[in-house]
Each structure stands twice: as structure tokens, then as C-alpha cells.
XYZ file of C-alpha atoms in Angstrom:
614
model
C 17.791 59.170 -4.615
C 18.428 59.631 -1.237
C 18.210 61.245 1.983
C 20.380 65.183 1.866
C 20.708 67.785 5.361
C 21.823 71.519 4.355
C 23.014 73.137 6.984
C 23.463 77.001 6.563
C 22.226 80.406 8.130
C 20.893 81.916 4.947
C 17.270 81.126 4.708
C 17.090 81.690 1.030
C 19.906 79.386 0.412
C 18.622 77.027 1.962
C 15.043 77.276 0.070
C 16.859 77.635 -2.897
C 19.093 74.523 -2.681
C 16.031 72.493 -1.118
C 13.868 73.776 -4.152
C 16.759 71.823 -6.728
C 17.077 68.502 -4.332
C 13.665 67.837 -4.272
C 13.116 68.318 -7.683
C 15.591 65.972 -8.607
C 13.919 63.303 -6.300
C 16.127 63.585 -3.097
C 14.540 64.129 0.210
C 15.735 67.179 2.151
C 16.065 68.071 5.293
C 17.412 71.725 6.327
C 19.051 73.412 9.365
C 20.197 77.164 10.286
C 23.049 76.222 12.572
C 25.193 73.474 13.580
C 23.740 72.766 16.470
C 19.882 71.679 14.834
C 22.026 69.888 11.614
C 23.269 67.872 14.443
C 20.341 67.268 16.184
C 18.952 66.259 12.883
C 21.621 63.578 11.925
C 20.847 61.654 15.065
C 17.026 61.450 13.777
C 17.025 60.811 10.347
C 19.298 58.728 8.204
C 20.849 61.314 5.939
C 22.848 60.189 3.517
C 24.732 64.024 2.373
C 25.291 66.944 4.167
C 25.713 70.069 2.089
C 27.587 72.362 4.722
C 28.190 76.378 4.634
C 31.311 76.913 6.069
C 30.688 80.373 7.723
C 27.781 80.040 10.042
C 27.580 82.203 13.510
C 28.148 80.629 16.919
C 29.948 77.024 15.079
C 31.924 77.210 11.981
C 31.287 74.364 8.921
C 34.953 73.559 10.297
C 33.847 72.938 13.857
C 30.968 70.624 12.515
C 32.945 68.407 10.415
C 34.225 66.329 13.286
C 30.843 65.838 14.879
C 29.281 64.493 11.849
C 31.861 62.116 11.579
C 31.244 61.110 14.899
C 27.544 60.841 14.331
C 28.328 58.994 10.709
C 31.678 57.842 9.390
C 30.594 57.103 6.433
C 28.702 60.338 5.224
C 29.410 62.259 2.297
C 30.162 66.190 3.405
C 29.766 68.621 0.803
C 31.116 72.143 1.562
C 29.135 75.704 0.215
C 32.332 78.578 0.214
C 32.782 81.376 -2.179
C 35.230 81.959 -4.602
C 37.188 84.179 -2.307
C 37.397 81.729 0.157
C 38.735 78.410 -2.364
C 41.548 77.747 0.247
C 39.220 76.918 3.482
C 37.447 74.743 1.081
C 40.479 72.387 0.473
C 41.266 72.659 3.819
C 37.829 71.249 4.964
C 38.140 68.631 2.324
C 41.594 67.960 4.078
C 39.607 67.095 7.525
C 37.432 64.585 6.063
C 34.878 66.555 3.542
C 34.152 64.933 0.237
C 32.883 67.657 -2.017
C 32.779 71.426 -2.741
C 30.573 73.900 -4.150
C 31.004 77.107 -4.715
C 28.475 80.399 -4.173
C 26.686 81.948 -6.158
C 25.417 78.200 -6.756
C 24.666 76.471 -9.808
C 22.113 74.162 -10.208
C 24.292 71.348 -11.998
C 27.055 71.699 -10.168
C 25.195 71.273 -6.458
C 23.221 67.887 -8.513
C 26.719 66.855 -9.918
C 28.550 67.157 -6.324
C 25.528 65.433 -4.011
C 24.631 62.768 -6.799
C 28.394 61.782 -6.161
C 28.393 61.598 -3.045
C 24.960 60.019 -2.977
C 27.443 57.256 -5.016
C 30.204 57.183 -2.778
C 28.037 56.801 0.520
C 26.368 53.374 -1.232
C 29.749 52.014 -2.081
C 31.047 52.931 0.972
C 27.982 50.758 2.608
C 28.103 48.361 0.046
C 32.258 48.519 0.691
C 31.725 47.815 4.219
C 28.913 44.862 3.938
C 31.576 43.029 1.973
C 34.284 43.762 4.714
C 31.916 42.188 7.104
C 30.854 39.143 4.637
C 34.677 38.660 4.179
C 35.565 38.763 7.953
C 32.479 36.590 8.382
C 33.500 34.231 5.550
C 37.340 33.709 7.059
C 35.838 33.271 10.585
C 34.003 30.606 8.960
C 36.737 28.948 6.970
C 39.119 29.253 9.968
C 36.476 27.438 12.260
C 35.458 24.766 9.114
C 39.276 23.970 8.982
C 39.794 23.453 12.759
C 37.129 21.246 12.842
C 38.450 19.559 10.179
C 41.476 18.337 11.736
C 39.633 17.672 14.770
C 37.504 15.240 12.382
C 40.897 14.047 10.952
C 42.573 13.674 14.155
C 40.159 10.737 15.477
C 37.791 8.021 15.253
C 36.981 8.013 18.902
C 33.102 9.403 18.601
C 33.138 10.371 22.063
C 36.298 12.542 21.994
C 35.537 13.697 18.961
C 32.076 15.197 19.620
C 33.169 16.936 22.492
C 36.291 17.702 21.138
C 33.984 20.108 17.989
C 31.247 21.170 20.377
C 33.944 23.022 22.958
C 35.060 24.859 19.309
C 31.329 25.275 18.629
C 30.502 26.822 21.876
C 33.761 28.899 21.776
C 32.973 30.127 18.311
C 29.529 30.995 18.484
C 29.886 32.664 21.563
C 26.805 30.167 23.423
C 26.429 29.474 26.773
C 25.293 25.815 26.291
C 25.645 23.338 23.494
C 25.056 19.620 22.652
C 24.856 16.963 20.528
C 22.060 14.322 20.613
C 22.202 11.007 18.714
C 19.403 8.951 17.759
C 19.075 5.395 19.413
C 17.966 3.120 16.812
C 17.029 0.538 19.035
C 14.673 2.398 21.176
C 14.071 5.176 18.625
C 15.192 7.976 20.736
C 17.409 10.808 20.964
C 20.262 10.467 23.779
C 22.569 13.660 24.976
C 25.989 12.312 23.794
C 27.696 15.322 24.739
C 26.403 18.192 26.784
C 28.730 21.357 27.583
C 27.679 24.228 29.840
C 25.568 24.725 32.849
C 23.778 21.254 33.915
C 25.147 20.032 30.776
C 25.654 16.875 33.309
C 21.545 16.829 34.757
C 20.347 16.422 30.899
C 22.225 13.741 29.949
C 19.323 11.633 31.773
C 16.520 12.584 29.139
C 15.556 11.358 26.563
C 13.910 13.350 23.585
C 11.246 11.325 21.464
C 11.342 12.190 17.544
C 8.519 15.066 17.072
C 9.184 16.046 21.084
C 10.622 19.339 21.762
C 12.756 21.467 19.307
C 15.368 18.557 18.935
C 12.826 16.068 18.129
C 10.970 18.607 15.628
C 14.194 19.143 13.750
C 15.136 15.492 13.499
C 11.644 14.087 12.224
C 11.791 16.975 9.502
C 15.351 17.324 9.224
C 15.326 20.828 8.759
C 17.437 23.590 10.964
C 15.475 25.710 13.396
C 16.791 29.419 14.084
C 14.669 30.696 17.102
C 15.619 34.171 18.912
C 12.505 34.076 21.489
C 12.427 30.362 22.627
C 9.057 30.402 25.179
C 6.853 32.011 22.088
C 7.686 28.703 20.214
C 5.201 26.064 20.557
C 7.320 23.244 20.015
C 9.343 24.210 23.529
C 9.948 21.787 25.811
C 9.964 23.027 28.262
C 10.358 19.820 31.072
C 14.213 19.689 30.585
C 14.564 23.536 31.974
C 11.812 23.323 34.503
C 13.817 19.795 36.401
C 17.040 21.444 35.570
C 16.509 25.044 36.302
C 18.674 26.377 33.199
C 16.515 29.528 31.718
C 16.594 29.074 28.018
C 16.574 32.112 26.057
C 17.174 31.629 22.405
C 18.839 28.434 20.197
C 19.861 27.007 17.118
C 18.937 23.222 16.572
C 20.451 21.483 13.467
C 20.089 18.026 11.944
C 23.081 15.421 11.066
C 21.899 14.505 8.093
C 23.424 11.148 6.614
C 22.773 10.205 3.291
C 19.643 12.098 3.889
C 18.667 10.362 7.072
C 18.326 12.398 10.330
C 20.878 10.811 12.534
C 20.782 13.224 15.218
C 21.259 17.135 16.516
C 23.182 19.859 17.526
C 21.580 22.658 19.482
C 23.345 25.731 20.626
C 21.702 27.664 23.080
C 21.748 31.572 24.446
C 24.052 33.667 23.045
C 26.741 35.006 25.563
C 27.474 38.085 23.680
C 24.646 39.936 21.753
C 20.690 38.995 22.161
C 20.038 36.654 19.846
C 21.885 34.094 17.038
C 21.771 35.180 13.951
C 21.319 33.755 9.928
C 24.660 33.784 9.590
C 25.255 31.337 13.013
C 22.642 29.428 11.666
C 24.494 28.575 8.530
C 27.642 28.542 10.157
C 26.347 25.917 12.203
C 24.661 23.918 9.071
C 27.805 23.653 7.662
C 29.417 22.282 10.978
C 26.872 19.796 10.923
C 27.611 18.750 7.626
C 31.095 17.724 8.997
C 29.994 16.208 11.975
C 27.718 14.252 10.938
C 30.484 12.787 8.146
C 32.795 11.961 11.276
C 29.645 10.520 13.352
C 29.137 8.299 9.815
C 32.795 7.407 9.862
C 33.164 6.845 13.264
C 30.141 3.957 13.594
C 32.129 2.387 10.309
C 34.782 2.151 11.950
C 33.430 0.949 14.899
C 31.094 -1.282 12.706
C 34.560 -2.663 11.262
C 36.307 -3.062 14.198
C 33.585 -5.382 15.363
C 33.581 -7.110 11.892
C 37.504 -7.781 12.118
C 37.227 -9.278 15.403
C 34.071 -11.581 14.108
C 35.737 -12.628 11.442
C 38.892 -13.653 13.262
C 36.514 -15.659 15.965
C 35.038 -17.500 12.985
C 38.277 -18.296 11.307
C 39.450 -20.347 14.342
C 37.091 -22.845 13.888
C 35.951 -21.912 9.663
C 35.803 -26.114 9.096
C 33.142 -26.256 11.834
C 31.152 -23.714 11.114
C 31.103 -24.233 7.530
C 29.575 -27.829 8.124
C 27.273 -26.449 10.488
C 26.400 -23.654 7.789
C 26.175 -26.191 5.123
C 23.322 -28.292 7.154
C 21.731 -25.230 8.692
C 21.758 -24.026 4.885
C 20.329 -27.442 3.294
C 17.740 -27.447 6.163
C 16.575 -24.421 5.104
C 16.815 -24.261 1.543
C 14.625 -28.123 2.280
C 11.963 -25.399 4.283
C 11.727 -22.518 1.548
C 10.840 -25.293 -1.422
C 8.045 -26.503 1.147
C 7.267 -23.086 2.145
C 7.305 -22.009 -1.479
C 4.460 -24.745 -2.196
C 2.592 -23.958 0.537
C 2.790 -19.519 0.032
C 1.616 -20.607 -3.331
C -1.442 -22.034 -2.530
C -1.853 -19.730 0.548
C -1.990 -16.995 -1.971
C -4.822 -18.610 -4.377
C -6.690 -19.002 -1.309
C -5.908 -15.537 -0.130
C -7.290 -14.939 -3.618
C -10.075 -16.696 -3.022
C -11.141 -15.563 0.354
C -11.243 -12.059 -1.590
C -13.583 -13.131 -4.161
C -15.592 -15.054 -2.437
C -18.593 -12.335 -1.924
C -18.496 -12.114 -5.201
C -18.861 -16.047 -5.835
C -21.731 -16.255 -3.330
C -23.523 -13.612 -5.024
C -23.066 -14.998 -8.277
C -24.534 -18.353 -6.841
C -27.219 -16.269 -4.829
C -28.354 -14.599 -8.343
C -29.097 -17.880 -9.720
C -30.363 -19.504 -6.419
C -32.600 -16.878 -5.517
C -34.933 -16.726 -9.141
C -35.195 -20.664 -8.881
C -36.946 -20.484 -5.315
C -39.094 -18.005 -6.741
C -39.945 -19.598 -9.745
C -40.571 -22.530 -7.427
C -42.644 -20.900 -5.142
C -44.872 -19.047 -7.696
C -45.091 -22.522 -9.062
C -46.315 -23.588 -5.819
C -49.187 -21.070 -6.132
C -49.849 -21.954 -9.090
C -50.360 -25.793 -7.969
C -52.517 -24.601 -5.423
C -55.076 -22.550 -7.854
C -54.704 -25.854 -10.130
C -55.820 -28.111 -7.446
C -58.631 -26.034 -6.949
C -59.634 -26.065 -10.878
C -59.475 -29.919 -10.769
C -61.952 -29.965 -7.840
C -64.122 -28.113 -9.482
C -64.190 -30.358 -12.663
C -64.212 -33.376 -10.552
C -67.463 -32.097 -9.101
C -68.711 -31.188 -12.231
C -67.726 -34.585 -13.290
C -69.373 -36.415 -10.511
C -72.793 -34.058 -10.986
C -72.588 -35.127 -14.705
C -72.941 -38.303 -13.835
C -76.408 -37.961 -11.801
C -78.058 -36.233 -14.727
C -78.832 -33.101 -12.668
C -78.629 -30.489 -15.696
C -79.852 -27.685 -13.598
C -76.495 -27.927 -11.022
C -74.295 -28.959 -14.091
C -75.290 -25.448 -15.664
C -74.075 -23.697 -12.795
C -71.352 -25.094 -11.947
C -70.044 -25.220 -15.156
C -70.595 -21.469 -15.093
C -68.597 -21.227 -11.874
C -66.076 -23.659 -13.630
C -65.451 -20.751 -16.340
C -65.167 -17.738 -14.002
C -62.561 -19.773 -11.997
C -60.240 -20.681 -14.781
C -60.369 -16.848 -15.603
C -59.800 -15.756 -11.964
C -56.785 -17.836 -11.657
C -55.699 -16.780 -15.773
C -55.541 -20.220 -16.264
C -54.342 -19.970 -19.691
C -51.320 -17.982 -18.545
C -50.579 -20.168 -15.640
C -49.873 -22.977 -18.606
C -47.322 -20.823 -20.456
C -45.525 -19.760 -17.936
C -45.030 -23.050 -16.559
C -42.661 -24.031 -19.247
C -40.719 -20.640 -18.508
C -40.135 -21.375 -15.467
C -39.103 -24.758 -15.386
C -36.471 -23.180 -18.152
C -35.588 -20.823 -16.207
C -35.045 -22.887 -13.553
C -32.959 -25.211 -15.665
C -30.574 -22.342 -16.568
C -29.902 -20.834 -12.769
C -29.328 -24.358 -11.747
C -26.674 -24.869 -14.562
C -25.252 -21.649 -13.922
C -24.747 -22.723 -9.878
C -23.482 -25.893 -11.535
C -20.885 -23.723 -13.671
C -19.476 -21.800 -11.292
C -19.021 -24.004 -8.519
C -17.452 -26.674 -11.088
C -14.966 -23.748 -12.000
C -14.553 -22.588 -8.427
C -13.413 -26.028 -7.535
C -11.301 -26.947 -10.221
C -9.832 -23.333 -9.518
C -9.024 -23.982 -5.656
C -7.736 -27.730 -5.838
C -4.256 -27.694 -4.857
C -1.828 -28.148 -7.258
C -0.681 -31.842 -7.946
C 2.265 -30.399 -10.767
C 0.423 -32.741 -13.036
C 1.592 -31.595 -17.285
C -1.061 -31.365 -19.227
C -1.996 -29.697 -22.703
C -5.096 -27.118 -22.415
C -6.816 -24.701 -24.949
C -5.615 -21.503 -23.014
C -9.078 -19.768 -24.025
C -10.975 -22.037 -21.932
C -8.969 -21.680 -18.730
C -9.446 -17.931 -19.723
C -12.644 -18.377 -20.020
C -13.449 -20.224 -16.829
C -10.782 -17.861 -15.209
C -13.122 -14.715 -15.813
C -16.075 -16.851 -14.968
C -14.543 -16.819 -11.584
C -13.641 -13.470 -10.966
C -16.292 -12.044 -13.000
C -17.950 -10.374 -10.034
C -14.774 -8.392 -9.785
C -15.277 -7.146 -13.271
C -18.736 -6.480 -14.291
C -18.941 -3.778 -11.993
C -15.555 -1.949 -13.479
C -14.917 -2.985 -16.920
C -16.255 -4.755 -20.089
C -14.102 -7.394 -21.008
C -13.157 -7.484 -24.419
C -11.837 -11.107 -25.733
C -9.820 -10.732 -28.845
C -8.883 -14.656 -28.923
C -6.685 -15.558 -32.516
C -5.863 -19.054 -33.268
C -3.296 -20.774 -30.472
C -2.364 -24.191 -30.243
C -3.102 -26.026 -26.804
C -0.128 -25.309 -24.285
C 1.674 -27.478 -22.169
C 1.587 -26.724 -18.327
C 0.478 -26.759 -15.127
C -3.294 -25.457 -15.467
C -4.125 -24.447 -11.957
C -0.882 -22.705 -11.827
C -1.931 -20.899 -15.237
C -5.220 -19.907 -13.978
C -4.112 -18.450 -10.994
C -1.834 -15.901 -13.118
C -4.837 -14.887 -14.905
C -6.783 -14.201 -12.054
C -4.149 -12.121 -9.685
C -3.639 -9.897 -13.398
C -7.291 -9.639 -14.323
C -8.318 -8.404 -10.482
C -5.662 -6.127 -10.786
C -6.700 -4.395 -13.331
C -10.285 -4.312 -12.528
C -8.835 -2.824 -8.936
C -6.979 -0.303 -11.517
C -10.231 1.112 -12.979
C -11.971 3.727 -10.561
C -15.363 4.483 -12.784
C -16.037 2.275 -15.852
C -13.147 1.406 -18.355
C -12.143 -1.799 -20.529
C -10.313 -4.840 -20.336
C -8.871 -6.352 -22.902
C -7.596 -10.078 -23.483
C -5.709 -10.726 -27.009
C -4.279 -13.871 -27.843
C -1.607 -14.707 -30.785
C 1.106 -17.141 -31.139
C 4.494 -16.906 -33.149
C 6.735 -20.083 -33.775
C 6.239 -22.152 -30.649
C 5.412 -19.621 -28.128
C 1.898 -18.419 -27.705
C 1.158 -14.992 -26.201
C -1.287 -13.499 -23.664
C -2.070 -9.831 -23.467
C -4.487 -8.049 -20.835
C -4.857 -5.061 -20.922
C -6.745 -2.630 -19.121
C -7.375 1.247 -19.439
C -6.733 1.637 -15.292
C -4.547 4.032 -13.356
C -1.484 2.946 -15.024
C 1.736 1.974 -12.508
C 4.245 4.860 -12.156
C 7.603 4.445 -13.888
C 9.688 4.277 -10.367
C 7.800 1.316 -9.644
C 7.361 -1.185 -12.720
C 10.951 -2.513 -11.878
C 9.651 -3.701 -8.207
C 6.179 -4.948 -9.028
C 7.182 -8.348 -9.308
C 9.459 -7.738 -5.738
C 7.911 -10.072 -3.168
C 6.183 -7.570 -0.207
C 5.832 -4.116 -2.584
C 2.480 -3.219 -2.940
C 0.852 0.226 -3.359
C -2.295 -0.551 -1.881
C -3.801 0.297 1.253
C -2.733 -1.522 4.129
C -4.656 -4.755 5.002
C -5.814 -4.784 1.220
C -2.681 -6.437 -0.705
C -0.126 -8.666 0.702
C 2.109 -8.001 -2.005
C 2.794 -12.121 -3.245
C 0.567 -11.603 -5.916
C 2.302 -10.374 -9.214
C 5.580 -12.036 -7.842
C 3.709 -15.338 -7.241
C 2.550 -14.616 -10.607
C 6.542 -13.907 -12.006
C 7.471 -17.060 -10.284
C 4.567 -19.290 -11.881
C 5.277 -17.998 -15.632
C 9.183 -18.409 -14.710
C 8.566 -21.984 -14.121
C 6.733 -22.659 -17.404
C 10.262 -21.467 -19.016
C 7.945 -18.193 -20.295
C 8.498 -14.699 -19.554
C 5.994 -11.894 -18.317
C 6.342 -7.767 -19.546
C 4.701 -4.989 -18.332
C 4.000 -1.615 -20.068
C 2.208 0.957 -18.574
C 1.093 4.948 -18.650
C 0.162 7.266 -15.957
C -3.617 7.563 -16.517
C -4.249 5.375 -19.653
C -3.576 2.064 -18.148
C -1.132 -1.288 -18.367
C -0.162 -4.244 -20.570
C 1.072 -7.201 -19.054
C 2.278 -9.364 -22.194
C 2.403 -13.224 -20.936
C 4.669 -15.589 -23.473
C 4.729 -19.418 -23.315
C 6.160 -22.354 -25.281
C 3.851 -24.795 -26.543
C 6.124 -27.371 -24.299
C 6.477 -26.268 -21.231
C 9.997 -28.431 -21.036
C 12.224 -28.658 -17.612
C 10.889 -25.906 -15.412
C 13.690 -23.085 -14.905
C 15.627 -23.665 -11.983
C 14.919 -27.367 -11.719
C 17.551 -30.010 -11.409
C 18.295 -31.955 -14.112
């Protein structure tokens, strides 16, 4: 449906024919003469005119050509009567579309404006897709000059300028530039600059997030912005030291393998108000190119340098391969050392972490024997006062004085029951057990602790695996009781050949793990099997779980996904080195939100450790 003007100086007609239009949907607008019909179409957008051709003062003839001026593309239907079939051909001749004739019909006056409702949509629709055409070979005509440009080159200089003087041409801008990030300092530079003070900004500097520029190269997105001073993100130092008035602008990124490398900006249109969409993605697809040629340009450059490195160094290869060789032997003579040394650095990182946990372990134990000790003390003291009492009663015994040996015997009684005598003598033995226990448990832990932190002297020896297990979770059980109960499913191993500090050390970076994995309450499991000669170690834990992007850099020394200042990231590839040394291997399964396996397998002899010479 659509918008329809009848233009004729019969009332009735006009009622009548309004009366069909809008009951087909169409709005309708009506006129007695040419001159109001043409005051009309510069109002409203009408997309028909139905047009009587005899009308006092201006004929239908006479209007045709000021309609067309008003709108080319309207659709003119003429009203004439039979008699008059000839001036309707004629008007169809000067540019109407349609004809109806009097006395009208209701289908034929639908038919006729229902077409030309048609024809005026293709006609817009016919000239949209002119435009987008025109618009599309502007484009590809501009794409494929700046292709040879890019072709023509490797100079980065000339070349920039060489596409931003067709950029500025093209887009019709008064300014335009190109900024390039400076890796070393992190900022963006004005490599080229054209227009008015393009020369005065080539002293800034933009810093990523500053200004339009900097917005658009920390989020790499393109910025289309036709009022520039309502934007927040102006900066507007550059125009207030330069005195350039900026109006409107397009920023862009260079986007290299999905890294911001720089911008374009083209600012205030020369012709027209504002950019548009369509200069927008014009300009995205420039900057596609460009930054392609910036890429290939630092290559090149990046070779160039390379070539004449390499031809330095092959004057004098013999020397420097000699010196490489020693600087090489020096250092691989530094990493074994510093190998050693990150390993034990990293069980007493380890440490350091658990050692709250240790001290209150030991304070647990510690504290109920001074309390047992000093309610023993009490106890002495109500004791000693019991045996004074019987040694007086002892002493009057003696002198016969049964009067005072009645009484105090009396007061004897009441003091054993005032100081629950009875109770005092079994508790003593509880305590004293008790006691005995805390003090083994101290004895325990600090036993495991130090056979846990002695460094490594690579000494072989057979162990039962379930005891360094065992002593391991002894050691790190503050870390667990808090998170998980720890489930020991241990089958029947033989002992295992290896380096047991080393071993207990990959227990303990896997078992805090997972307890670090659990955020309420969950489990961890520990099964143990053996098949052949190789025994097997499984913890599992029902945790977090490790997404899948990530199990294949776990072991990577450095990646960790915790919190800054919380992980240094040595631990599970300390652990992969360890296990790699025992000639074993170490697998990890694991499930968003039901938690990970690590599967540890070891020969029964540990046999020359992997990598070793001989």
C-alpha cells in the first residue's frame, strides 16, 4: 500500500475514487486544481498521482511536467473519457504511466494504481542498485589502484603516503593519516600526515586507549563519527596546539593477524556533511590492504637486516662458532646447575606455602599438651594440699589426741571431695596419654616435614610407594581436610626404585592442586595398581576440571591459571620433569566441572634416567 494524490475539479470524483483507495489500504490525498496537487507533492511523499486531464485554469497536460520535476520517478495515472482516448496516449507519450477511463470502474482504477504502486518500488529499488553498483565500481576501481600502489613498493614510507593521497582524493577528506604503533615505547607515531598541519602533528604521540586513534587500536574496532566534539573519547589537545577544527572522522585499525598494528583516520568531509557507512567500509577494506603492505614491508625490512647479519657472520663463521660452542657449553654447564637448584627452589616454594598449615598442625598437638600440663599442675597443687592434711592427721595420730583426730579427719573427707579427688586420679592417666599422643604426633610431622625438605642427594633406593603417600598427605594434610576427604584405594604394588624425595614432591604439587581445584567440599581419590613391571598412581579429584585448550600446556614451564602472585607456574612441569627422569610417564584427563585424573606410571627399576649420558 502506499501513498496516492488525485487531482481533479469534480468533487464527487474525487470522493468517489478516495472512497475505493482507502478501502483498499492506500492513503489518499486529494486536490481540485493543479496548482494545490502541486503544492501537495512537495509535502507528502506520494507515491501515484491519478490526474484528470481537463481541469480549469491548468490542463492534466500542463501538470505532467511539473510533477516530474517535483518526482522523476512517480507513477502518473491519467482520468479521460472515452471520447477523448487520443489525449490519453498523448499524455502517456509525455511521461504518464497509466490510463483510466470515465465513467470509472472500481477494478480498473485498483488494477492501474496497484501497478504503478509496483513500478514506483522497482523504480526505487532500480535506482538503489544503480547507486550500490556505481558505489561498488568506485570501490573496486580505488581497491585496484591501491593495489598496484601496494605492488609497486616495499618502501613503507612511500608507500603510505603514496595510498593516503588516493585515500584523501577518494573520500573527498580534508585531512588524513596513518599512525603506527611503536613497540618499543608502546605508542602510536604519525607516519604520514596529509592536509592542513599535517606537518605540526607529526610531534604527538597518541597512547593506546588516548583519543579516538588510541580507542580504536586497543579495541581494534572502526569508529564512524559524524559529530566529533559530542564524542567523549575526543582529544581534543592535538586541535587546540594545532588550531585545525575537527568536524567529523573515520578511524580504522590495521589489523595483522589480528593484532592492532596501527590506524588510519580520515577527517572532515570536503564535500557533503558528514562520512558515511559506506566510507566507513570503503575505508575497512583499504585498511585491510594496507595493513598487508605495512606487514610486508617490516618483512622485508626484517630480511634485509637478516641478509646483511648473516653475511657479517659468515666472514668470520669458524670464530664465532667456537665462541658459540663455549658460550653454549657454559651455559648448557649453568641450566643443569640451575635445573638442580629451581628444583629444590620449588619444594621450598612448596613449602613456604604450606607452612601455616604445618605450624598449625604442630600448634593442635602443642597446645592440648600445655593444657593437659597445666591442669595437671592444678591438680598437683590440690594434691599437695591433701597430703598436708594427712600428714597432720598423721602427726595428731601420733599424740593420741582423739578429739582433734575426729575433726580433722572430718575436714580430711570434705577436702578430698572439694578437690573430686577420685576424678583427679583418673584423669591423670588421660592426660599423660594424651599427652603421649600430641607429642608423637609433633614427632610425626616434623620427622616427615624434614625428610620432605632435605635436598635431594640422587641417592636410588627401593620404597613402598604407599608410605611416601602416606607421609606425603601427612604433610599437606592441612591443605586437604578443609576441601576434600581423601579416599586411599591402595592394591598390591611392589616397592619402586627411585629417587624418594623427588617422588614425594610430585605427590604433593598434584595433591595441592587438586585440593586448590575444589571450591566447597568434594573428594580425592588415590588408587594404586601395577601391571607387568610398571606400577601406577592415580589421583583424582572431583575439582573444577582444566579446560580442553589448556591440558596440552599444563606441563609448559611459566603457564598457570591462577591469580597472580599465587602460582609460579614450575609446579606440574617440575613435576613432568621429575616422572620423566624415573623413565615413567604422567597423563592427565579432565572435565569441565567434574574434575581431573592425573595417571602417574613407573617401572619397578627406575634404570638410566631419560636424557642422561650413557
Amino acid at each position: 500500500m502506499g501513498n496516492v494524490l488525485i487531482v481533479d475539479d469534480d468533487a464527487l470524483i474525487r470522493e468517489i475514487t478516495k472512497d475505493l483507495l482507502t478501502g483498499a489500504g492506500h492513503s489518499v490525498f486529494t486536490a481540485k486544481d493543479a496548482l494545490e496537487g502541486l503544492d501537495l507533492l512537495k509535502k507528502e511523499e506520494i507515491n501515484a498521482v491519478i490526474l484528470d486531464i481537463v481541469m480549469p485554469l491548468h490542463s492534466g497536460f500542463e501538470m505532467i511536467p511539473q510533477i516530474k520535476k517535483v518526482n522523476t520517478d512517480i507513477s502518473i495515472i491519467i482520468m479521460t473519457a472515452f471520447a477523448s482516448l487520443d489525449s490519453a496516449i498523448e499524455a502517456i507519450r509525455m511521461g504518464a504511466y497509466d490510463y483510466i477511463r470515465k465513467p470509472l470502474k472500481e477494478e480498473e482504477v485498483l488494477h492501474a494504481v496497484n501497478r504503478g504502486m509496483e513500478r514506483n518500488r522497482l523504480l526505487v529499488e532500480n535506482s538503489s542498485l544503480t547507486q550500490r553498483l556505481e558505489e561498488r565500481i568506485k570501490r573496486l576501481e580505488l581497491f585496484e589502484t591501491i593495489s598496484r600502489a601496494v605492488s609497486s613498493t616495499l618502501d613503507l614510507q612511500k608507500l603510505l603516503e603514496k595510498v593516503m593521497d588516493i585515500t584523501k582524493s577518494v573520500l573527498g577528506a580534508e585531512a588524513c593519516s596513518v599512525l603506527l604503533l611503536d613497540e618499543a615505547k608502546g605508542e602510536l607515531v604519525f607516519t604520514v600526515a596529509l592536509g592542513e598541519k599535517g606537518e605540526e602533528v607529526r610531534e604527538f604521540r597518541i597512547k593506546p586507549g588516548q583519543g579516538i586513534a588510541g580507542w580504536v587500536l586497543q579495541h581494534g574496532e572502526p569508529l564512524l563519527i559524524t559529530d566529533i566534539k559530542t564524542d567523549g573519547r575526543y582529544y581534543r589537545e592535538l586541535d587546540d596546539k594545532t588550531g585545525f577544527e575537527t568536524r567529523s572522522m573515520i578511524a580504522v585499525p590495521l589489523l595483522v593477524k589480528d593484532r592492532s598494528v596501527g590506524v588510519i583516520e580520515v577527517i572532515n568531509k570536503v564535500i557533503g556533511s558528514q562520512f558515511d557507512k559506506a566510507d566507513e567500509d570503503t575505508l575497512v577494506t583499504m585498511a585491510g590492504q594496507i595493513a598487508v603492505a605495512v606487514d610486508n614491508a617490516r618483512m622485508a625490512e626484517d630480511l634485509k637486516r637478516s641478509k646483511e647479519q648473516i653475511e657479517g657472520y659468515s666472514k668470520n663463521l669458524e670464530e664465532m662458532v667456537y665462541k658459540r660452542t663455549g658460550e653454549l657449553e657454559k651455559i648448557n654447564t649453568e641450566l643443569k646447575a640451575a635445573q638442580a637448584q629451581l628444583l629444590q627452589t620449588e619444594k621450598l616454594s612448596s613449602l613456604g606455602q604450606l607452612a601455616a598449615g604445618i605450624a598449625h598442625e604442630i600448634n593442635n598437638p602443642i597446645g592440648f599438651i600445655n593444657s593437659n600440663l597445666r591442669t595437671m599442675g592444678e591438680y598437683r597443687e590440690d594434691l599437695m594440699r591433701l597430703i598436708e592434711k594427712y600428714e597432720a592427721l598423721a602427726n595428731n595420730i601420733k599424740s593420741s589426741n582423739n578429739d582433734l583426730l575426729s575433726s580433722m579427719v572430718d575436714d580430711l573427707a570434705d577436702t578430698k571431695m572439694e578437690i573430686r579427688f577420685d576424678f583427679i586420679m583418673s584423669d591423670f592417666s588421660k592426660l599423660i596419654q594424651e599427652s603421649r599422643d600430641g607429642a608423637y604426633r609433633v614427632y610425626k610431622i616434623v620427622r616427615d616435614l624434614r625428610g620432605f625438605a632435605r635436598a635431594d642427594d640422587a641417592e636410588r633406593k627401593f620404597v613402598d610407594l604407599h608410605a611416601s603417600l602416606d607421609s606425603t598427605i601427612n604433610i599437606v594434610w592441612n591443605e586437604l581436610k578443609y576441601k576434600a576427604d581423601v579416599i586411599k584405594d591402595y592394591g598390591d604394588i611392589p616397592e619402586v626404585e627411585c629417587l624418594p624425595a623427588q617422588l614425594n614432591q610430585v605427590f604433593m604439587n598434584i595433591l595441592v592442586n587438586a585440593a586448590h581445584s575444589i571450591k566447597n567440599r568434594g573428594k580425592i581419590t588415590i588408587k594404586t595398581y601395577s601391571e607387568g613391571e610398571r606400577v601406577f598412581v592415580e589421583i583424582s579429584d572431583t575439582g573444577a576440571g582444566i579446560p580442553e585448550e589448556n591440558l596440552s600446556k599444563i606441563f609448559d614451564p611459566f603457564f598457570t591459571t591462577k591469580e597472580p602472585g599465587k602460582g609460579t607456574g614450575l609446579g606440574l612441569s617440575i613435576v613432568y620433569g621429575i616422572i620423566k627422569k624415573h623413565n615413567g610417564e604422567i597423563k592427565v584427563k579432565s572435565k569441565i566441572g567434574e574434575g581431573t585424573t592425573f595417571t602417574i606410571e613407573l617401572p619397578t627399576k627406575m634404570g638410566i634416567p631419560e636424557g642422561a649420558e650413557g
